[in-house]
mmCIF file of C-alpha atoms in Angstrom:
data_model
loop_
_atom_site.group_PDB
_atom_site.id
_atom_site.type_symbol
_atom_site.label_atom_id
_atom_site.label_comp_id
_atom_site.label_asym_id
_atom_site.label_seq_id
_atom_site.Cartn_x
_atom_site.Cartn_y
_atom_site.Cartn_z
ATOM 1 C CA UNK A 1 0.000 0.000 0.000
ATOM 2 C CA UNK A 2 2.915 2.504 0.955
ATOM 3 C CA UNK A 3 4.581 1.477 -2.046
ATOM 4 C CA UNK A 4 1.599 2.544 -4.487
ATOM 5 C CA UNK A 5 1.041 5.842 -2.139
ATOM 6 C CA UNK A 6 4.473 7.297 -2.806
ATOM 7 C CA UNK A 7 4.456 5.868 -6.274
ATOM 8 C CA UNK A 8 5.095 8.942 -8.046
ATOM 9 C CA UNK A 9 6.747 10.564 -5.238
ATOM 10 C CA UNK A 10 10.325 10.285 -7.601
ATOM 11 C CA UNK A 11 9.566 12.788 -10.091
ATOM 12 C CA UNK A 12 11.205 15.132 -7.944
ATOM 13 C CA UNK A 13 14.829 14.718 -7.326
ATOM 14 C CA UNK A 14 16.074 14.955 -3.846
ATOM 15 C CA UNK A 15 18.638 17.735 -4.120
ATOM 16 C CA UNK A 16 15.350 19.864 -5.301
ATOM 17 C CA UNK A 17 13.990 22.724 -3.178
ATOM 18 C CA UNK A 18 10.676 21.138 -3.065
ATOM 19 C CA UNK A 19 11.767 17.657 -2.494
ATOM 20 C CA UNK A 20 10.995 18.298 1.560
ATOM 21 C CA UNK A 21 7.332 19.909 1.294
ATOM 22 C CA UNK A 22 6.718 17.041 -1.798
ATOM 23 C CA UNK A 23 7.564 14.285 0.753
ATOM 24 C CA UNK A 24 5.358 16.373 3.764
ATOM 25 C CA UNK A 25 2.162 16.877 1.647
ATOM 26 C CA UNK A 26 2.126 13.153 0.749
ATOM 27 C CA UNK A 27 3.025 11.868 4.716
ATOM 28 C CA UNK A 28 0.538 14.944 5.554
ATOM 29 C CA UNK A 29 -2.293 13.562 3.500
ATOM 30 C CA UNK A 30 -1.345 9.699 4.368
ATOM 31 C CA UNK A 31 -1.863 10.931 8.147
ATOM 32 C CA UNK A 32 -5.208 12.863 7.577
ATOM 33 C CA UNK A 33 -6.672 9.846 5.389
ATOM 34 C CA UNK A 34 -5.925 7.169 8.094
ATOM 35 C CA UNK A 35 -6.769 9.361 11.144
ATOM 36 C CA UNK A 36 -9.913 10.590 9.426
ATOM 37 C CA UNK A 37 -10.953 6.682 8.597
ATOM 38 C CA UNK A 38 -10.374 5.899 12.009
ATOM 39 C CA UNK A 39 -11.904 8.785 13.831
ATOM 40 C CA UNK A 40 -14.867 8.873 11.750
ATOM 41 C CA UNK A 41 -15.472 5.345 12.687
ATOM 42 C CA UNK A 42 -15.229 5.896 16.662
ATOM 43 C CA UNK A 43 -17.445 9.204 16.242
ATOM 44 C CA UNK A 44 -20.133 6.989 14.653
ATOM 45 C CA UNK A 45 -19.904 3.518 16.297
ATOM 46 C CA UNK A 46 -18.031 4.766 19.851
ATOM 47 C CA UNK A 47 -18.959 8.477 20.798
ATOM 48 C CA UNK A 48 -22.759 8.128 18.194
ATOM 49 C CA UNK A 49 -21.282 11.943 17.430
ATOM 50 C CA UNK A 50 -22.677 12.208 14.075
ATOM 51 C CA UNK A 51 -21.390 15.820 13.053
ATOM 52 C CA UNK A 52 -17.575 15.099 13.909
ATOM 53 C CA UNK A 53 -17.752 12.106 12.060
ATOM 54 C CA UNK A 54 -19.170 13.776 9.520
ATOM 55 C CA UNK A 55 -16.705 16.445 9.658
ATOM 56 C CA UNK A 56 -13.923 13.884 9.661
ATOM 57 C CA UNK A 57 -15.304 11.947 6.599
ATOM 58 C CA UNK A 58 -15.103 15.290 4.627
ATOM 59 C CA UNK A 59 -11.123 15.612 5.963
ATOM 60 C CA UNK A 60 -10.850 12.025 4.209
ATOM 61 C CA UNK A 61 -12.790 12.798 1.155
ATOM 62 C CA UNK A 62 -10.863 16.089 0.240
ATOM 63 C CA UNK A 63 -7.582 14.721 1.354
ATOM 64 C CA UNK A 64 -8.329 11.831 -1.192
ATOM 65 C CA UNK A 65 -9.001 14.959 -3.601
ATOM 66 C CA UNK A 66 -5.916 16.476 -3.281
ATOM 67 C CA UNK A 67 -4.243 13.395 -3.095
ATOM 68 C CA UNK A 68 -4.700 12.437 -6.677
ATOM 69 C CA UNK A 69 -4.976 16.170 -7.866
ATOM 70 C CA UNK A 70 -0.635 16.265 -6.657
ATOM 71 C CA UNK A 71 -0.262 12.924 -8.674
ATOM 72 C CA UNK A 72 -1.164 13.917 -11.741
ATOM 73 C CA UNK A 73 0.330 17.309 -11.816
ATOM 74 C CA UNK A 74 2.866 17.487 -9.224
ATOM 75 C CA UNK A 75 2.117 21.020 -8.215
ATOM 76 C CA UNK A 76 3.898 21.726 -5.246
ATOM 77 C CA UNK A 77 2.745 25.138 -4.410
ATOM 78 C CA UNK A 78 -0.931 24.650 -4.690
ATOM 79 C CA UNK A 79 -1.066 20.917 -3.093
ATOM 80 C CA UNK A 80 1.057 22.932 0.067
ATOM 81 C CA UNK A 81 -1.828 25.191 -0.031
ATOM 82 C CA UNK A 82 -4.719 23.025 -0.438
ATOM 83 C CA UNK A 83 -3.315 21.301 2.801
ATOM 84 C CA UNK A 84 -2.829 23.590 4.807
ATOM 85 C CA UNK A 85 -6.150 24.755 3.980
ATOM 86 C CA UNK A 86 -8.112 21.592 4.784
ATOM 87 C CA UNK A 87 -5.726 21.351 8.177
ATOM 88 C CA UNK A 88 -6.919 24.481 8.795
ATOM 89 C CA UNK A 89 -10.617 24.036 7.264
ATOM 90 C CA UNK A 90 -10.967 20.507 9.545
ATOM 91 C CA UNK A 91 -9.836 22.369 13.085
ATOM 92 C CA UNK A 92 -11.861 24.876 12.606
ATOM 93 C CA UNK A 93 -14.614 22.932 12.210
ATOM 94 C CA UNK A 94 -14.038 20.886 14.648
ATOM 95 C CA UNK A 95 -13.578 24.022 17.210
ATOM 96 C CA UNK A 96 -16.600 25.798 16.476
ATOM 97 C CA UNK A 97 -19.327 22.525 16.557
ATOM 98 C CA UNK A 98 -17.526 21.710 19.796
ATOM 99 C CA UNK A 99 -16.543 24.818 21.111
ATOM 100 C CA UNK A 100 -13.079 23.794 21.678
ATOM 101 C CA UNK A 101 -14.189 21.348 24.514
ATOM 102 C CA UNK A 102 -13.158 17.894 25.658
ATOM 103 C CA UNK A 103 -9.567 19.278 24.874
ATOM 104 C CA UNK A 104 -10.439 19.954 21.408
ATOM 105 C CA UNK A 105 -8.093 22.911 21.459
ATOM 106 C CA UNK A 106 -5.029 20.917 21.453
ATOM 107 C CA UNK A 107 -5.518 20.643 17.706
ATOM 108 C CA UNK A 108 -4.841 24.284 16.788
ATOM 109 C CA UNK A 109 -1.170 23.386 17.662
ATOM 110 C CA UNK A 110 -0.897 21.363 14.459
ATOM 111 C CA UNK A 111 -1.085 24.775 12.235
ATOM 112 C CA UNK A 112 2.160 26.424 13.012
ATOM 113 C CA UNK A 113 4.191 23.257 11.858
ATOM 114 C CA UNK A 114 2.094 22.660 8.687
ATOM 115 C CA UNK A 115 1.906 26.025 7.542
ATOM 116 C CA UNK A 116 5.511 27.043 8.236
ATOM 117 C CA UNK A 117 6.432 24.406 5.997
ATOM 118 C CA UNK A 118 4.727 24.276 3.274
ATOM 119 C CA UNK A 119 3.899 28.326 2.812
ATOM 120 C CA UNK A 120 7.001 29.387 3.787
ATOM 121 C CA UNK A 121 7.980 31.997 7.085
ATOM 122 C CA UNK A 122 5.764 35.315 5.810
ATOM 123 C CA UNK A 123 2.371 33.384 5.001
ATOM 124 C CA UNK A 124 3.041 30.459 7.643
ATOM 125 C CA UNK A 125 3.748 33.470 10.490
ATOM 126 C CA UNK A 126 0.245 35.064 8.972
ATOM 127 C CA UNK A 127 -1.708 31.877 8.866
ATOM 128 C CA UNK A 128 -0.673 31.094 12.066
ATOM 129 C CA UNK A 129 -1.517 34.283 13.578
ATOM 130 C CA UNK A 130 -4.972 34.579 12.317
ATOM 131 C CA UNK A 131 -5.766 30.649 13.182
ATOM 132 C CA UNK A 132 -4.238 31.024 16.498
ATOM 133 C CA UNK A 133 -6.325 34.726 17.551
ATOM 134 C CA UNK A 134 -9.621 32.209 16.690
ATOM 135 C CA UNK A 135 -8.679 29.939 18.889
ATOM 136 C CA UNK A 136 -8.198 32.705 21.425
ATOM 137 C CA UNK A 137 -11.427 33.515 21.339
ATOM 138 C CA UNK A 138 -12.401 29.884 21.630
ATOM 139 C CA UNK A 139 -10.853 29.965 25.118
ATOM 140 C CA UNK A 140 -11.356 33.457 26.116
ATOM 141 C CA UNK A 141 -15.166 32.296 25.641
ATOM 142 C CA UNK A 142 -15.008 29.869 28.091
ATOM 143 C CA UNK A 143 -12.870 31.652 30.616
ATOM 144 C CA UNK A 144 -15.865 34.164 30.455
ATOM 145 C CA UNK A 145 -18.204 31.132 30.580
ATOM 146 C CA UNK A 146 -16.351 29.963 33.523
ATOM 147 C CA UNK A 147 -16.272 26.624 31.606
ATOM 148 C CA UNK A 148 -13.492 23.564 33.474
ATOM 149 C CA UNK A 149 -12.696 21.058 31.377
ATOM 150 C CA UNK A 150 -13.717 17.289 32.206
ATOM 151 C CA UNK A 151 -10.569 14.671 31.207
ATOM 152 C CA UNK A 152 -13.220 11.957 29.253
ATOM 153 C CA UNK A 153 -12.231 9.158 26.914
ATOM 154 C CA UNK A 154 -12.333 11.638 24.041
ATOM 155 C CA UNK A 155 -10.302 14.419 25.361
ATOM 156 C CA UNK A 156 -7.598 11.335 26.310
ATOM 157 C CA UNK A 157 -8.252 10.686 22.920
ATOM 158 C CA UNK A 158 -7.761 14.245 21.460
ATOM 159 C CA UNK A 159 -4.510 14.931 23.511
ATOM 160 C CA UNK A 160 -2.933 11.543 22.363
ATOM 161 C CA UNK A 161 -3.698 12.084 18.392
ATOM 162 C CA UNK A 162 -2.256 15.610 18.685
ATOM 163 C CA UNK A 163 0.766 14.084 19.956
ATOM 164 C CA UNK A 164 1.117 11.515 17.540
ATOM 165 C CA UNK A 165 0.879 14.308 14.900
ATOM 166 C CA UNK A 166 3.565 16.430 16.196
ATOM 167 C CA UNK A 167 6.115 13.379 17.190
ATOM 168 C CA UNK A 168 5.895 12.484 13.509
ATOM 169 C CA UNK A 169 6.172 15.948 12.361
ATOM 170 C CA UNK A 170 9.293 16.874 14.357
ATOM 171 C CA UNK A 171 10.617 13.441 13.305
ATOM 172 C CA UNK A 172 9.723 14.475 9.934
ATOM 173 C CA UNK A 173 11.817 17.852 10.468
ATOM 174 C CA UNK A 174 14.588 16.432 12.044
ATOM 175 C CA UNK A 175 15.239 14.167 8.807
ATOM 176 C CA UNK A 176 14.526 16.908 6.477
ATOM 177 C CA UNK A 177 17.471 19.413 8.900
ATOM 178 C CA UNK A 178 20.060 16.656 8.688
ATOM 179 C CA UNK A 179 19.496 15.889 4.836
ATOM 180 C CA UNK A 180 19.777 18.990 4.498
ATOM 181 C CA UNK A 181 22.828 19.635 7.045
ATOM 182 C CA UNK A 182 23.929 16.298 4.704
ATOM 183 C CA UNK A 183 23.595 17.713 1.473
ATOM 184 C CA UNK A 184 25.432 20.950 2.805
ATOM 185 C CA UNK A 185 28.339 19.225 3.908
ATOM 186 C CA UNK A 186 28.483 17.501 0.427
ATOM 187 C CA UNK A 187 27.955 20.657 -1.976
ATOM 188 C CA UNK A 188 30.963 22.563 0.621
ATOM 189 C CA UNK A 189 33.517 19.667 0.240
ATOM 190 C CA UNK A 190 32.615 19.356 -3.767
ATOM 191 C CA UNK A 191 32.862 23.390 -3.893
ATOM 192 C CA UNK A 192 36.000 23.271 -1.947
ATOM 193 C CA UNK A 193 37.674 20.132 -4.449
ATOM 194 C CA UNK A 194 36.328 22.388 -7.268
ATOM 195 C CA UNK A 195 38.360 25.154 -6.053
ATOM 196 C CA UNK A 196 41.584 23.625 -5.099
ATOM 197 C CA UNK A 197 41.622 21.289 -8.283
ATOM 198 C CA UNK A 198 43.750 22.300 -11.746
ATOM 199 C CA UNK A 199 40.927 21.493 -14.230
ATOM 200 C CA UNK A 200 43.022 20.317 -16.819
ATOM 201 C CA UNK A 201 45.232 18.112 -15.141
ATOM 202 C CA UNK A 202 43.412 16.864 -11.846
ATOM 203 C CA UNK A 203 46.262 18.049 -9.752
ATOM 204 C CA UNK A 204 46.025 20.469 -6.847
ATOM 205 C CA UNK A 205 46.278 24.567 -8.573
ATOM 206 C CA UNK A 206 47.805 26.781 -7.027
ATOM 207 C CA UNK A 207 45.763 28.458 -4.337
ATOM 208 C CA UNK A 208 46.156 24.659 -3.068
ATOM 209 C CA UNK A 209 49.917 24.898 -3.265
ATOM 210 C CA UNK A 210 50.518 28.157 -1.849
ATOM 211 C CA UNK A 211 48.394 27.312 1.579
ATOM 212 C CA UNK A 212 50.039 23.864 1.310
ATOM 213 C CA UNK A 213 53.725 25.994 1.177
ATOM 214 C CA UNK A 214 52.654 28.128 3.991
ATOM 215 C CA UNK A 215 51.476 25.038 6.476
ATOM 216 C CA UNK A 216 54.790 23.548 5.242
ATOM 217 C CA UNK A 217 56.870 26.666 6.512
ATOM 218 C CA UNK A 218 54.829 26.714 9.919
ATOM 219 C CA UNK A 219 55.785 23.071 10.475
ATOM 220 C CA UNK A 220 59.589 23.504 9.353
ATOM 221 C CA UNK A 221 59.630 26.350 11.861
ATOM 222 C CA UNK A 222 58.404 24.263 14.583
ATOM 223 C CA UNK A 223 60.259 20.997 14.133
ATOM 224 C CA UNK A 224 63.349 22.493 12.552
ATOM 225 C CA UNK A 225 63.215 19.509 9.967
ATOM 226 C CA UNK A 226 63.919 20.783 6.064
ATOM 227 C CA UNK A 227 62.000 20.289 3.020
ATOM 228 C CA UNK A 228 62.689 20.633 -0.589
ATOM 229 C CA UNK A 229 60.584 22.255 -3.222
ATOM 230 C CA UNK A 230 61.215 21.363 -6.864
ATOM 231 C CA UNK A 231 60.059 23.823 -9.507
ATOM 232 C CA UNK A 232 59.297 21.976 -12.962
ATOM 233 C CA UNK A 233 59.389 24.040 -16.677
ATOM 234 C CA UNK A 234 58.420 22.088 -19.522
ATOM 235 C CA UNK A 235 61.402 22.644 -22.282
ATOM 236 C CA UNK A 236 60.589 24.893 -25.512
ATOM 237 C CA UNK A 237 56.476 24.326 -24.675
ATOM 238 C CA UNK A 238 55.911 27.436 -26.405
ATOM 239 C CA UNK A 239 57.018 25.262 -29.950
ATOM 240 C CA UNK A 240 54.688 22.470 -28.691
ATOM 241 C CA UNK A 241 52.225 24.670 -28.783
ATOM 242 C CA UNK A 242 52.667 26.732 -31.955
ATOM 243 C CA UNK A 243 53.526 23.549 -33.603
ATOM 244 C CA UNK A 244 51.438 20.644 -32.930
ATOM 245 C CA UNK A 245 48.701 23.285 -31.063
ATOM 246 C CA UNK A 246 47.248 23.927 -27.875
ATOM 247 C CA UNK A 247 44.910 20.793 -27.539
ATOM 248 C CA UNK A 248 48.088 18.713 -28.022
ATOM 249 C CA UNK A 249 49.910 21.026 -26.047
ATOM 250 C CA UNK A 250 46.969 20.483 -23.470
ATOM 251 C CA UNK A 251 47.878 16.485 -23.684
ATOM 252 C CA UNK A 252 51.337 16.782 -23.222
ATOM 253 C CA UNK A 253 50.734 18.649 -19.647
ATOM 254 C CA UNK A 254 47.814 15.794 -18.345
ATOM 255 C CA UNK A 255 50.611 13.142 -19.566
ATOM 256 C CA UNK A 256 53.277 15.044 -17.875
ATOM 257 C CA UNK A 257 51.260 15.267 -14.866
ATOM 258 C CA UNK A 258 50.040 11.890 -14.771
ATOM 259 C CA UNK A 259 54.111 10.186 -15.021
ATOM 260 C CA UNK A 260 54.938 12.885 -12.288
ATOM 261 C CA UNK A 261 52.205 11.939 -9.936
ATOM 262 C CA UNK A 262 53.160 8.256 -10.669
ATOM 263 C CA UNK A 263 56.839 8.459 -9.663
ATOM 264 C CA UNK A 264 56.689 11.170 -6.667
ATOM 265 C CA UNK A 265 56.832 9.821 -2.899
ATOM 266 C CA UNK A 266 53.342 9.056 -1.727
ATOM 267 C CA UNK A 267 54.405 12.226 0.842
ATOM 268 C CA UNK A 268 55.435 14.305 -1.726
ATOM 269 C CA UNK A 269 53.152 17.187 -2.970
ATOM 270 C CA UNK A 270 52.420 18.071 -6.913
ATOM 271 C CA UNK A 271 50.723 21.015 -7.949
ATOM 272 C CA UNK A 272 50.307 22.744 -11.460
ATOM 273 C CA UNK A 273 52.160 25.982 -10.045
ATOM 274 C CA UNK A 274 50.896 27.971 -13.832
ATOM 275 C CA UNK A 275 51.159 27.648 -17.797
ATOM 276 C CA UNK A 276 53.861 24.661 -18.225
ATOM 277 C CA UNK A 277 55.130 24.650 -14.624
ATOM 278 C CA UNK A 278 55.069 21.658 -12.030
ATOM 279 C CA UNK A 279 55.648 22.098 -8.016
ATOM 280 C CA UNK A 280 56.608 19.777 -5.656
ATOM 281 C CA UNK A 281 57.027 19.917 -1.810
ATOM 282 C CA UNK A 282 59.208 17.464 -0.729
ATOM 283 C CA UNK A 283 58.720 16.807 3.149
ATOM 284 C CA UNK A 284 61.818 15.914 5.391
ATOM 285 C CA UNK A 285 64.431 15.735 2.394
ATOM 286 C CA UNK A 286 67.983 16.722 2.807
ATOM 287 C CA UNK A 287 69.196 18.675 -0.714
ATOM 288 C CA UNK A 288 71.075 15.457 -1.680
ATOM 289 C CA UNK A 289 67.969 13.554 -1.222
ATOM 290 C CA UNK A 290 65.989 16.523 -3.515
ATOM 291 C CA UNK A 291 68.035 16.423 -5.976
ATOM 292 C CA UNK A 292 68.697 12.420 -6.639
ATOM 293 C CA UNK A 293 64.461 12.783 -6.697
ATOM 294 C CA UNK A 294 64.596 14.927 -9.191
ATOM 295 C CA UNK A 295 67.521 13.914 -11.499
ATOM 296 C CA UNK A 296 65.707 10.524 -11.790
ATOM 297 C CA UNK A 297 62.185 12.350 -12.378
ATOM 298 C CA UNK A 298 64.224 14.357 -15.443
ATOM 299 C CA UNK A 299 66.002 11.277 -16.707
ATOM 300 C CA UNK A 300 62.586 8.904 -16.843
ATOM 301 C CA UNK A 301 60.777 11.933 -18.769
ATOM 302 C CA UNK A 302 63.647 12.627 -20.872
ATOM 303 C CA UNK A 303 63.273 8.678 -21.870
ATOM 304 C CA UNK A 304 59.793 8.248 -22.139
ATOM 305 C CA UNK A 305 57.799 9.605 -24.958
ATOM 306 C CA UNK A 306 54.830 11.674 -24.135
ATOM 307 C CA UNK A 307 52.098 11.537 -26.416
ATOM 308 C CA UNK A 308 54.802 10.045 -29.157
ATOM 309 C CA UNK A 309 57.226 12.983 -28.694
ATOM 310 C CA UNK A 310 60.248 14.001 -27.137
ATOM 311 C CA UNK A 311 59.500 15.901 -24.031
ATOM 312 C CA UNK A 312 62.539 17.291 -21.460
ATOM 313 C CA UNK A 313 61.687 20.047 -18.604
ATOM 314 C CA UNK A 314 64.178 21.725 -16.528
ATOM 315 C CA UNK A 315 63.870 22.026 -12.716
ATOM 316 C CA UNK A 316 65.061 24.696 -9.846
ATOM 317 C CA UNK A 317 65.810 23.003 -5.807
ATOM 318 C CA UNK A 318 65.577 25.127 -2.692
ATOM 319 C CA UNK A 319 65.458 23.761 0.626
ATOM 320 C CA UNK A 320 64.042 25.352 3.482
ATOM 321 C CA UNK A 321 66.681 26.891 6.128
ATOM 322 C CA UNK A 322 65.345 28.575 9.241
ATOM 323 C CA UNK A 323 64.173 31.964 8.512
ATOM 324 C CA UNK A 324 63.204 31.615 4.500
ATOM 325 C CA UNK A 325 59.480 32.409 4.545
ATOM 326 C CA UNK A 326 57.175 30.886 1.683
ATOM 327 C CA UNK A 327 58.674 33.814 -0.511
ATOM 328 C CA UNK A 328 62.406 33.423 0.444
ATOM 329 C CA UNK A 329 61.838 30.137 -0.594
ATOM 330 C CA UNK A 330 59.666 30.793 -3.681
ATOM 331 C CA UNK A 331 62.166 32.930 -5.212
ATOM 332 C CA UNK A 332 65.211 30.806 -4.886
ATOM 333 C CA UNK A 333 63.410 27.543 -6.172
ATOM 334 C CA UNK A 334 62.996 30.302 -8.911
ATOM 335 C CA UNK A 335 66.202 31.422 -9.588
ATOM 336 C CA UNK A 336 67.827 27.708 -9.689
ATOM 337 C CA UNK A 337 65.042 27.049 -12.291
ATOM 338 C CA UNK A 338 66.175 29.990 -14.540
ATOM 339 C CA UNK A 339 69.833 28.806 -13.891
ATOM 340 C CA UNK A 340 69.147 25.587 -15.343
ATOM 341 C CA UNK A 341 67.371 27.354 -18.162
ATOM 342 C CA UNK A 342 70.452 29.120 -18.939
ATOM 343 C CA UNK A 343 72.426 26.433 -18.340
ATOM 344 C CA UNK A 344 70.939 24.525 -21.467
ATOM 345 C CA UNK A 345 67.861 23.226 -20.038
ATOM 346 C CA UNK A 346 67.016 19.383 -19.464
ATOM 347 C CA UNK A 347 68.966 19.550 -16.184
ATOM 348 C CA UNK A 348 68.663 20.352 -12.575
ATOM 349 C CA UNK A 349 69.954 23.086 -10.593
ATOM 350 C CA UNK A 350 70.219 23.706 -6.838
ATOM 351 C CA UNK A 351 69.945 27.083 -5.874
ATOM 352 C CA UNK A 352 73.081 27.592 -3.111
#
């Protein structure tokens, strides 16, 4: 029975706004259908109260109505108004052919929830308002009537479906605050991969090395223990580029970036620093130990054709000392790059 109930519940997809108040109206009306079956039946055969039950048999016949009116067109808006309406509609009949007695009144607490929901904060705070100053009066007349209450089997009754109703509502809004708190989570970590991800080759960009630089300079300072950062320019890329052009150019780097992921240190860190250059933090490495990384990294590219050509890149060693900041450090990885430029390139310098 559930299954056929929600069976078109899917043509909304969860990460839409109106997924929530889609899933609501249909538990809503799934609620008022089986509460309104079963109270009409106690009203008649139980209580012989003939006008709630009749009440209540109209609360099943127009949730049934709206029911299969949200089916077939999947109108959120006007379902969430049509239900709040007949919420609304129902307790309010109910108050004023009972004058709010047997603890009738309890019922009015049902709006705020419903109508918050599914109208929104403006028209759920109005709705609200105006539902709640009836109800007011409701009591306010029987303060003035000097009217007690008398606990029967129907305000028992009344006081336990009203509480029904609002544990499965706040269960209802608890689910819907962590799916959401869920979904949240899952868009910030996405938005922050986005944003700390070089599109074309997968590898970290720079805003991701630079903050990675900075935490490694923090940690050098405390520990005292060096690292190593390898700058990486592709050879003559501009003649890749003008020759073979810029989508093949565009290969060459993923390729390049792929064999230098592959052979790095699983601690080592590889970023697309900008255009054709590669950098690489190199935790806990003596120079000696930077440098024999990085003369193999040259000789295995230098050997290996990427995309079927001949590609060589030259590369620029600094190590951290105590007192080099993440631009101290920056600038002489920088200048042993352009050293080994000069130098003839395919080769590896060590800034000293």
């Amino acid at each position: 029975m559930l299954s056929f109930w929600y069976k078109n519940f899917s043509h909304i997809p969860r990460h839409h706004g109106d997924f929530h108040r889609a899933k609501l109206i249909y538990h809503l009306l799934l609620f008022v259908c089986i509460l309104a079956g079963v109270v009409t039946a106690l009203n008649l055969f139980l209580f012989d109260a003939k006008e709630i039950a009749f009440i209540d048999a109209i609360g099943l016949t127009l949730s049934l109505c709206i029911y299969w009116y949200f089916r077939k067109t999947g109108n959120v808006k006007v379902a969430g108004w049509a239900v709040t309406i007949l919420f609304i509609t129902i307790i309010w009949a109910f108050l004023t052919v009972w004058s709010g007695n047997n603890y009738g009144i309890v019922w009015a607490t049902l709006i705020p929830p419903v109508a918050f929901f599914l109208l929104g904060r403006s028209m759920g705070t109005l709705v609200s308002i105006v539902f709640f100053s009836y109800a007011t009066y409701i009591v306010y007349g029987h303060v003035q009537a000097g009217l007690t209450y008398q606990l029967s089997l129907g305000g028992v009754l009344n006081v336990i479906e009203v509480l029904i109703a609002h544990i499965m509502l706040f269960r209802f809004y608890e689910r819907t605050r962590a799916d959401a708190m869920l979904q949240l989570q899952q868009n910030r970590e996405q938005l922050e991969i986005i944003a700390n991800t070089d599109k074309l080759t997968g590898l970290n960009n720079r805003q991701r090395f630079d903050q990675q630089l900075h935490k490694y300079v923090v940690d050098a300072e405390r520990k005292q223990q060096p690292f190593a950062l390898l700058l990486v320019d592709i050879d003559h890329f501009k003649r890749v580029n003008d020759q073979f052009g810029h989508l093949f150019g565009d290969s060459v780097l993923q390729s390049l970036a792929t064999y230098l992921q592959q052979n790095l240190r699983s601690e080592d860190f590889l970023a697309r620093w900008g255009g054709e250059e590669f950098a690489v933090l190199m935790p806990n490495t003596s120079s000696r130990q930077a440098y024999q990384l990085a003369e193999r990294l040259r000789e295995l590219i230098a050997d290996t054709p990427i995309c079927e050509h001949e590609v060589t890149f030259s590369g620029g060693i600094a190590v951290w000392r105590p007192g080099y900041d993440a631009e101290t450090l920056l600038g002489h990885a920088d200048k042993a790059l352009y050293k080994a430029k000069d130098n003839g390139r395919n080769r590896i310098e060590m800034y000293t």
